Structure formats: structure tokens, C-alpha cells
Amino acid sequence: MRKMRRKGLASMAVQTVASTSTPTVDLGPAAALSCRECGHRVSLGPVFACEECFGPLEIAYDFSAYDTEELRARIEAGPANIWRYAPLLPVPAGVADKPNINPGWTKLVKADNLARELGVTGGLFVKDDSGNPTHSFKDRVVAQALEAARAFGFTTLSCSSTGNLAGAVGAAAARAGFRSCVFIPHDLEQGKIVMAAVYGGELVGIEGNYDDVNRFCSELIGDPAGEGWGFVNVNLRPYYAEGSKTLAYEICEQLGWRLPDQIVIPIASGSQLTKIDKGLKELIELGLVEDRPYKIFGAQAEGCSPVSAAFKAGHDVVRPQKPDTIAKSLAIGNPADGPYVLDIARRTGGAVEDVTDEEVVDAIRLLARTEGIFAETAGGVTVGVTRKLVKAGVLDPTKTTVVLNTGDGLKTLDAVAGTGLTATIRPTLDSFREAGLA
Ligand SMILES: *Cc1c(COP(=O)(O)O)cnc(C)c1O
Ligand SMILES: [Zn+2]
């Protein structure tokens, strides 16, 4: 089934190439696209599936010219956004000067209060990506895909989205002067719909779940109607995906160029988790951090936990699920990078775990109450999974641990419905006292 799907995608990828003149592109240290399965290489272009085995393509680099200390100094002197890592990304020189949403360099919050509640003594940090321009981690990947779209001459930006990506694409397209037309499941949270529509691009609700939306986009990309379109998470996926590496770079740089011992990452398609692992490995190879082990933990909601289920069952294949959870940004029932996530969790000695919707809401409240961070449901998933794994003795409380919050609670207000006024009083001191608040 997996093979079949890949085959379909690959033939569309070939069509895309055929219908687009192959421009010469200079994407800095990015040397080629390389197949994750068989290693087959092709030149940089808007393709995403291997013509030999239909495996996913990813960017291969030539970093051989870099001197470690020169590179470190260059990064530290760079802008306070993802482009400080331009030497490690598929972008041309001078990218920081072009119109882009310039996300990144979000806060790494030392979460001592939360650590106390969870019994973590080795240092607990929240990487708070709600601080990005459209309030989710998706700005990182879209900023990257936008540069690829520019390099390949696309004029329309598009995507299939569980909500946050739609907003990030809308904003990036507006800033950079692209047309945008994005596709979402029609029944997303109101906050996500408004956040995606307000930038003025076209927003299309599809009657179906994310996996249906994704399938539709794969069809559109092979059709004349989709010609000249850059789908950030389909034909631009290899470039898009690299944006997640910047989370790994930032976490290590913000820890003083040190690797954390443990990282807890949410899983939708699994792309972010696999690229954070790639980013950490690159830093080790480049000598920017010391070479020592780290553990990667994946987090899902129980109502959409195909990777967690496979991990627990000891399977290498991920069986698709029909999502039913309040964590809609993570509701991908057939995650493209699922098998790679399993590899990484097992290879690093980590794990994949899931929590119920109730635990997600509890964890949103816990993070808000202890650290003043209002996370969206995806942040409730990672904090909830962290709590569960510490209790189970799977996460080591004596080690440095980083938990990702990838989105903003203002977009998923329904999750904490019922949170509100302590009391309503007349504007008098008597009334204040009567309410028992004095
Ligand atoms: C998209 C998304 C993720 C993870 O996405 P992947 O598909 O696994 O890369 C995590 N958190 C939020 C809030 C998201 O919108
Ligand atoms: Zn291949």
C-alpha cells in the first residue's frame, strides 16, 4: 500500500519536472537531492520522489569547505532569525535581504517551575515556537519553501494543511508577493481558519480529513490546473523539510553550543522530528557540538497515534488511522515520515508515546500555570507526553530535557473552553469583599 502510494507520487513528480523548464539554481551548500532509501542522486529541482525506487528525496550538502570556528563566528554574527544558519540551508547567498517572514530564534525558556512539578532535576527547557510570525513552527519550513519557490520560478504558493501551515503560507506569500491558494479540512478550528484567511490569499475547505486534502493536492499537482504551483509540502517538500533543522541548531546554540540529552517532539507527518535529528547530526559532524549521544522522543495524541502504536507494538511499518482528537494540527493518520521516526526513536534510545485529549488539556493548563506559556493542543501533547514518560521512568529526570511547544493557544481556544472569569462583581469594595477575594 505504501509502495503504491509512492509510485503514484513519483510519476507525478516526473510530470512536474517535464512541465517545468529546469532552471539553474544556486542554493548555497545544497549540492543535490538524494534518495533516503537508495541514495540515488538528482540535481536540485522541484521533485520529491526518487525515480529509481520512489523513496523520498532530501537535500545533500557539501559542507567540506567549512572551518568549524569560522562557521561558528559567522552564525553568531548573523541575524536573529533562521537565516543565521543560511550556510547550513538550501538557500542562495543574500537570502536575509529578500522579502520573507524571517522566523526563528524563538525563546528557549528555562522551565524551573514546570520541572519542579514534573520532578525533573537535570534542567528542563521549553523551546517556544509560538513566538514565530504566524505563531507556529510552520513559519520555519515555509520560509525555506518560499526561497525554493523563488529559485524555481513558481508564482503560486500552495499546500495541504492541518491549519498552521495554511496561515504560514498565506503570510509568506503576502510578504513576498506570491499568489497563495491553500487547502484545509473544512472543519478546522475557527482561530486557524481566520489566521489563514486574513492574509488575503485563497483558502479552500475540503470536505474530508487531512489525508483526503493531501490526496487531492497530489492529484492537482499532476494536473494542468496545478502547473506553476509550488506546493510547499509536496513538490517543494525536500526544501520545506530542511526548515525544521533550524530548531535543532537554535536549541544547541541557545544551550551554549551543547546538545540536550533528551528532546520531546510532536509528530504529525514526522518531518519535523526527522529533520531535528538530521540537524543535530550535522552539528556533531561539523564539530559545532561535542559528539555524544542524545535521545529523541516523539509525542502524539491518542486519537491519532499511528506512530506511537507501531513503536509500542515493535512494528517497522505504520498502520494508518482515522484521526479523532482535539490536537488537529497533529491529526495526520498516514504520516509520510512515520517509519523514519520509528528508526530514530529506536536508534537514539528514545520512545514514542501518546496522551488522551483530557491529558492534553491538563498539560496546556499545567504549562500556562507554571511557566506563563499558553500552548496550542500540540504543546499540550508534548508536555503531557513528557509528564507521562517521566512518571514511567522512560525519560531520565536527571538529564537536560527540551520540550517543544510548536504553536499558540490562541488558535485552539476551544480546548480550554470553560476557562474564564473568577467572579463578576459591581465596581465597589463591598462587592469585591462579598465575592471572597479580599
Ligand atoms: C505541523 C505541526 C507539527 C509537526 O509537523 P510534522 O508534519 O510532524 O513535521 C507540530 N506542531 C504543530 C503546531 C504543527 O502545526
Ligand atoms: Zn531511491
Short mmCIF file of N, CA and C in Angstrom, two decimals, residues 56-154:
data_model
loop_
_atom_site.label_atom_id
_atom_site.label_comp_id
_atom_site.label_asym_id
_atom_site.label_seq_id
_atom_site.Cartn_x
_atom_site.Cartn_y
_atom_site.Cartn_z
N PRO A 56 11.58 8.96 -0.69
CA PRO A 56 11.59 10.42 -0.57
C PRO A 56 12.99 11.00 -0.81
N LEU A 57 13.03 12.15 -1.46
CA LEU A 57 14.30 12.82 -1.71
C LEU A 57 14.58 13.82 -0.58
N GLU A 58 15.84 13.96 -0.24
CA GLU A 58 16.22 15.01 0.71
C GLU A 58 17.48 15.71 0.23
N ILE A 59 17.74 16.88 0.81
CA ILE A 59 18.88 17.67 0.36
C ILE A 59 20.19 17.06 0.84
N ALA A 60 21.15 16.94 -0.09
CA ALA A 60 22.50 16.54 0.28
C ALA A 60 23.40 17.77 0.15
N TYR A 61 24.30 17.94 1.07
CA TYR A 61 25.13 19.15 1.11
C TYR A 61 26.59 18.84 0.89
N ASP A 62 27.30 19.89 0.54
CA ASP A 62 28.75 19.82 0.59
C ASP A 62 29.23 20.85 1.61
N PHE A 63 29.52 20.39 2.81
CA PHE A 63 29.98 21.27 3.88
C PHE A 63 31.50 21.23 4.02
N SER A 64 32.18 20.58 3.05
CA SER A 64 33.60 20.28 3.26
C SER A 64 34.47 21.53 3.36
N ALA A 65 33.98 22.66 2.82
CA ALA A 65 34.82 23.86 2.83
C ALA A 65 34.79 24.59 4.18
N TYR A 66 33.92 24.19 5.09
CA TYR A 66 33.76 24.96 6.32
C TYR A 66 34.82 24.65 7.37
N ASP A 67 35.32 25.73 7.98
CA ASP A 67 36.17 25.62 9.15
C ASP A 67 35.26 25.83 10.37
N THR A 68 35.34 24.96 11.35
CA THR A 68 34.39 24.97 12.47
C THR A 68 34.32 26.33 13.15
N GLU A 69 35.44 26.88 13.51
CA GLU A 69 35.40 28.13 14.29
C GLU A 69 34.97 29.33 13.44
N GLU A 70 35.35 29.32 12.17
CA GLU A 70 34.87 30.39 11.27
C GLU A 70 33.36 30.32 11.11
N LEU A 71 32.86 29.10 10.97
CA LEU A 71 31.41 28.90 10.80
C LEU A 71 30.66 29.35 12.04
N ARG A 72 31.18 28.97 13.22
CA ARG A 72 30.54 29.36 14.47
C ARG A 72 30.47 30.90 14.59
N ALA A 73 31.57 31.56 14.24
CA ALA A 73 31.62 33.03 14.33
C ALA A 73 30.64 33.66 13.34
N ARG A 74 30.55 33.07 12.14
CA ARG A 74 29.64 33.58 11.12
C ARG A 74 28.19 33.43 11.57
N ILE A 75 27.86 32.31 12.15
CA ILE A 75 26.50 32.10 12.65
C ILE A 75 26.19 33.10 13.77
N GLU A 76 27.10 33.23 14.71
CA GLU A 76 26.85 34.10 15.86
C GLU A 76 26.71 35.57 15.45
N ALA A 77 27.33 35.94 14.33
CA ALA A 77 27.24 37.33 13.85
C ALA A 77 26.02 37.53 12.95
N GLY A 78 25.27 36.47 12.71
CA GLY A 78 24.14 36.53 11.77
C GLY A 78 22.90 37.15 12.39
N PRO A 79 21.83 37.28 11.57
CA PRO A 79 20.58 37.88 12.08
C PRO A 79 19.89 36.99 13.11
N ALA A 80 19.01 37.60 13.92
CA ALA A 80 18.29 36.86 14.96
C ALA A 80 17.06 36.17 14.36
N ASN A 81 17.30 35.34 13.35
CA ASN A 81 16.25 34.53 12.74
C ASN A 81 16.92 33.32 12.07
N ILE A 82 16.14 32.52 11.36
CA ILE A 82 16.71 31.27 10.83
C ILE A 82 17.86 31.50 9.85
N TRP A 83 17.94 32.70 9.27
CA TRP A 83 18.97 32.92 8.23
C TRP A 83 20.37 33.03 8.82
N ARG A 84 20.51 33.06 10.15
CA ARG A 84 21.85 32.97 10.74
C ARG A 84 22.47 31.61 10.38
N TYR A 85 21.60 30.63 10.06
CA TYR A 85 22.08 29.29 9.68
C TYR A 85 22.08 29.09 8.17
N ALA A 86 22.02 30.18 7.41
CA ALA A 86 22.00 30.06 5.94
C ALA A 86 23.13 29.18 5.40
N PRO A 87 24.33 29.20 6.02
CA PRO A 87 25.40 28.32 5.50
C PRO A 87 25.06 26.83 5.60
N LEU A 88 24.01 26.48 6.33
CA LEU A 88 23.65 25.06 6.51
C LEU A 88 22.30 24.74 5.87
N LEU A 89 21.78 25.68 5.05
CA LEU A 89 20.44 25.51 4.47
C LEU A 89 20.50 25.63 2.95
N PRO A 90 19.47 25.10 2.24
CA PRO A 90 19.47 25.19 0.78
C PRO A 90 18.99 26.56 0.31
N VAL A 91 19.81 27.57 0.50
CA VAL A 91 19.44 28.93 0.09
C VAL A 91 20.64 29.64 -0.54
N PRO A 92 20.37 30.55 -1.48
CA PRO A 92 21.48 31.29 -2.08
C PRO A 92 22.02 32.35 -1.12
N ALA A 93 23.18 32.88 -1.43
CA ALA A 93 23.76 33.95 -0.62
C ALA A 93 22.81 35.15 -0.63
N GLY A 94 22.79 35.91 0.43
CA GLY A 94 22.00 37.13 0.48
C GLY A 94 20.53 36.91 0.76
N VAL A 95 20.17 35.70 1.19
CA VAL A 95 18.76 35.37 1.40
C VAL A 95 18.12 36.27 2.46
N ALA A 96 18.90 36.70 3.43
CA ALA A 96 18.33 37.50 4.53
C ALA A 96 17.82 38.86 4.04
N ASP A 97 18.23 39.27 2.84
CA ASP A 97 17.81 40.59 2.32
C ASP A 97 16.53 40.54 1.49
N LYS A 98 16.03 39.34 1.21
CA LYS A 98 14.83 39.23 0.38
C LYS A 98 13.57 39.27 1.24
N PRO A 99 12.41 39.67 0.65
CA PRO A 99 11.19 39.68 1.47
C PRO A 99 10.77 38.27 1.86
N ASN A 100 10.79 38.03 3.15
CA ASN A 100 10.42 36.72 3.70
C ASN A 100 9.91 37.01 5.11
N ILE A 101 9.27 36.05 5.74
CA ILE A 101 8.72 36.30 7.08
C ILE A 101 9.77 36.16 8.18
N ASN A 102 10.95 35.68 7.81
CA ASN A 102 12.10 35.64 8.72
C ASN A 102 11.78 35.12 10.12
N PRO A 103 11.34 33.87 10.20
CA PRO A 103 11.02 33.32 11.52
C PRO A 103 12.26 32.88 12.28
N GLY A 104 12.03 32.31 13.45
CA GLY A 104 13.11 31.66 14.19
C GLY A 104 13.70 32.49 15.30
N TRP A 105 14.75 31.94 15.89
CA TRP A 105 15.41 32.50 17.07
C TRP A 105 14.36 32.79 18.16
N THR A 106 13.48 31.80 18.33
CA THR A 106 12.45 31.90 19.37
C THR A 106 13.07 31.55 20.72
N LYS A 107 12.33 31.82 21.77
CA LYS A 107 12.89 31.66 23.12
C LYS A 107 13.06 30.20 23.52
N LEU A 108 14.17 29.94 24.19
CA LEU A 108 14.35 28.67 24.88
C LEU A 108 14.17 29.00 26.36
N VAL A 109 13.01 28.65 26.89
CA VAL A 109 12.63 29.08 28.24
C VAL A 109 13.08 28.03 29.27
N LYS A 110 13.86 28.45 30.26
CA LYS A 110 14.24 27.53 31.34
C LYS A 110 13.01 27.37 32.23
N ALA A 111 12.45 26.18 32.23
CA ALA A 111 11.13 25.96 32.84
C ALA A 111 11.29 25.34 34.23
N ASP A 112 11.79 26.13 35.17
CA ASP A 112 12.07 25.59 36.52
C ASP A 112 10.81 25.22 37.28
N ASN A 113 9.75 26.00 37.10
CA ASN A 113 8.51 25.69 37.83
C ASN A 113 7.90 24.39 37.32
N LEU A 114 7.87 24.25 36.02
CA LEU A 114 7.35 23.01 35.42
C LEU A 114 8.24 21.83 35.83
N ALA A 115 9.55 22.06 35.83
CA ALA A 115 10.50 21.00 36.22
C ALA A 115 10.19 20.50 37.62
N ARG A 116 9.91 21.43 38.53
CA ARG A 116 9.60 21.06 39.91
C ARG A 116 8.34 20.19 39.95
N GLU A 117 7.32 20.61 39.20
CA GLU A 117 6.05 19.83 39.18
C GLU A 117 6.26 18.42 38.62
N LEU A 118 7.13 18.33 37.62
CA LEU A 118 7.32 17.02 36.97
C LEU A 118 8.41 16.18 37.64
N GLY A 119 9.17 16.82 38.55
CA GLY A 119 10.26 16.10 39.20
C GLY A 119 11.50 15.96 38.34
N VAL A 120 11.68 16.93 37.43
CA VAL A 120 12.88 16.92 36.59
C VAL A 120 13.95 17.80 37.24
N THR A 121 15.13 17.23 37.47
CA THR A 121 16.19 17.97 38.17
C THR A 121 17.37 18.32 37.27
N GLY A 122 17.43 17.72 36.10
CA GLY A 122 18.61 17.90 35.25
C GLY A 122 18.54 19.11 34.33
N GLY A 123 17.49 19.96 34.49
CA GLY A 123 17.33 21.11 33.61
C GLY A 123 16.25 20.83 32.57
N LEU A 124 15.14 21.59 32.66
CA LEU A 124 14.04 21.41 31.71
C LEU A 124 13.83 22.72 30.97
N PHE A 125 13.74 22.64 29.66
CA PHE A 125 13.58 23.83 28.81
C PHE A 125 12.38 23.65 27.89
N VAL A 126 11.68 24.76 27.63
CA VAL A 126 10.61 24.74 26.62
C VAL A 126 11.09 25.59 25.45
N LYS A 127 11.20 24.99 24.28
CA LYS A 127 11.51 25.74 23.06
C LYS A 127 10.17 26.25 22.56
N ASP A 128 9.95 27.56 22.70
CA ASP A 128 8.60 28.11 22.49
C ASP A 128 8.45 28.72 21.10
N ASP A 129 8.02 27.89 20.15
CA ASP A 129 7.89 28.33 18.77
C ASP A 129 6.57 29.04 18.49
N SER A 130 5.78 29.30 19.54
CA SER A 130 4.60 30.15 19.33
C SER A 130 5.04 31.58 19.04
N GLY A 131 6.31 31.88 19.27
CA GLY A 131 6.83 33.24 19.04
C GLY A 131 7.17 33.55 17.59
N ASN A 132 6.87 32.65 16.68
CA ASN A 132 7.12 32.92 15.26
C ASN A 132 6.05 33.85 14.67
N PRO A 133 6.31 34.42 13.47
CA PRO A 133 5.39 35.44 12.91
C PRO A 133 3.92 35.02 12.85
N THR A 134 3.61 33.78 12.47
CA THR A 134 2.20 33.35 12.47
C THR A 134 1.94 32.35 13.61
N HIS A 135 2.78 32.42 14.62
CA HIS A 135 2.54 31.71 15.89
C HIS A 135 2.56 30.19 15.80
N SER A 136 3.40 29.67 14.92
CA SER A 136 3.65 28.22 14.98
C SER A 136 5.00 27.94 14.34
N PHE A 137 5.46 26.73 14.56
CA PHE A 137 6.75 26.30 13.99
C PHE A 137 6.72 26.31 12.47
N LYS A 138 5.53 26.27 11.85
CA LYS A 138 5.42 26.15 10.40
C LYS A 138 6.07 27.31 9.64
N ASP A 139 6.25 28.45 10.29
CA ASP A 139 6.93 29.56 9.59
C ASP A 139 8.34 29.18 9.18
N ARG A 140 8.97 28.31 9.95
CA ARG A 140 10.35 27.90 9.63
C ARG A 140 10.40 27.16 8.29
N VAL A 141 9.49 26.21 8.13
CA VAL A 141 9.51 25.38 6.93
C VAL A 141 9.01 26.16 5.71
N VAL A 142 8.04 27.05 5.93
CA VAL A 142 7.50 27.83 4.82
C VAL A 142 8.53 28.87 4.34
N ALA A 143 9.25 29.49 5.26
CA ALA A 143 10.29 30.46 4.87
C ALA A 143 11.28 29.80 3.91
N GLN A 144 11.59 28.54 4.22
CA GLN A 144 12.52 27.77 3.42
C GLN A 144 11.92 27.42 2.06
N ALA A 145 10.67 26.95 2.08
CA ALA A 145 9.99 26.57 0.82
C ALA A 145 9.81 27.78 -0.08
N LEU A 146 9.56 28.94 0.52
CA LEU A 146 9.40 30.18 -0.26
C LEU A 146 10.66 30.48 -1.08
N GLU A 147 11.81 30.31 -0.46
CA GLU A 147 13.07 30.56 -1.19
C GLU A 147 13.24 29.57 -2.34
N ALA A 148 12.83 28.32 -2.11
CA ALA A 148 12.91 27.32 -3.18
C ALA A 148 11.93 27.69 -4.30
N ALA A 149 10.72 28.12 -3.93
CA ALA A 149 9.72 28.52 -4.94
C ALA A 149 10.26 29.65 -5.80
N ARG A 150 10.92 30.60 -5.16
CA ARG A 150 11.52 31.72 -5.88
C ARG A 150 12.60 31.22 -6.84
N ALA A 151 13.44 30.32 -6.33
CA ALA A 151 14.55 29.80 -7.15
C ALA A 151 14.04 29.04 -8.37
N PHE A 152 12.90 28.34 -8.23
CA PHE A 152 12.39 27.51 -9.33
C PHE A 152 11.37 28.26 -10.19
N GLY A 153 11.12 29.51 -9.88
CA GLY A 153 10.26 30.32 -10.74
C GLY A 153 8.76 30.10 -10.56
N PHE A 154 8.34 29.54 -9.43
CA PHE A 154 6.90 29.41 -9.18
C PHE A 154 6.32 30.78 -8.79
#
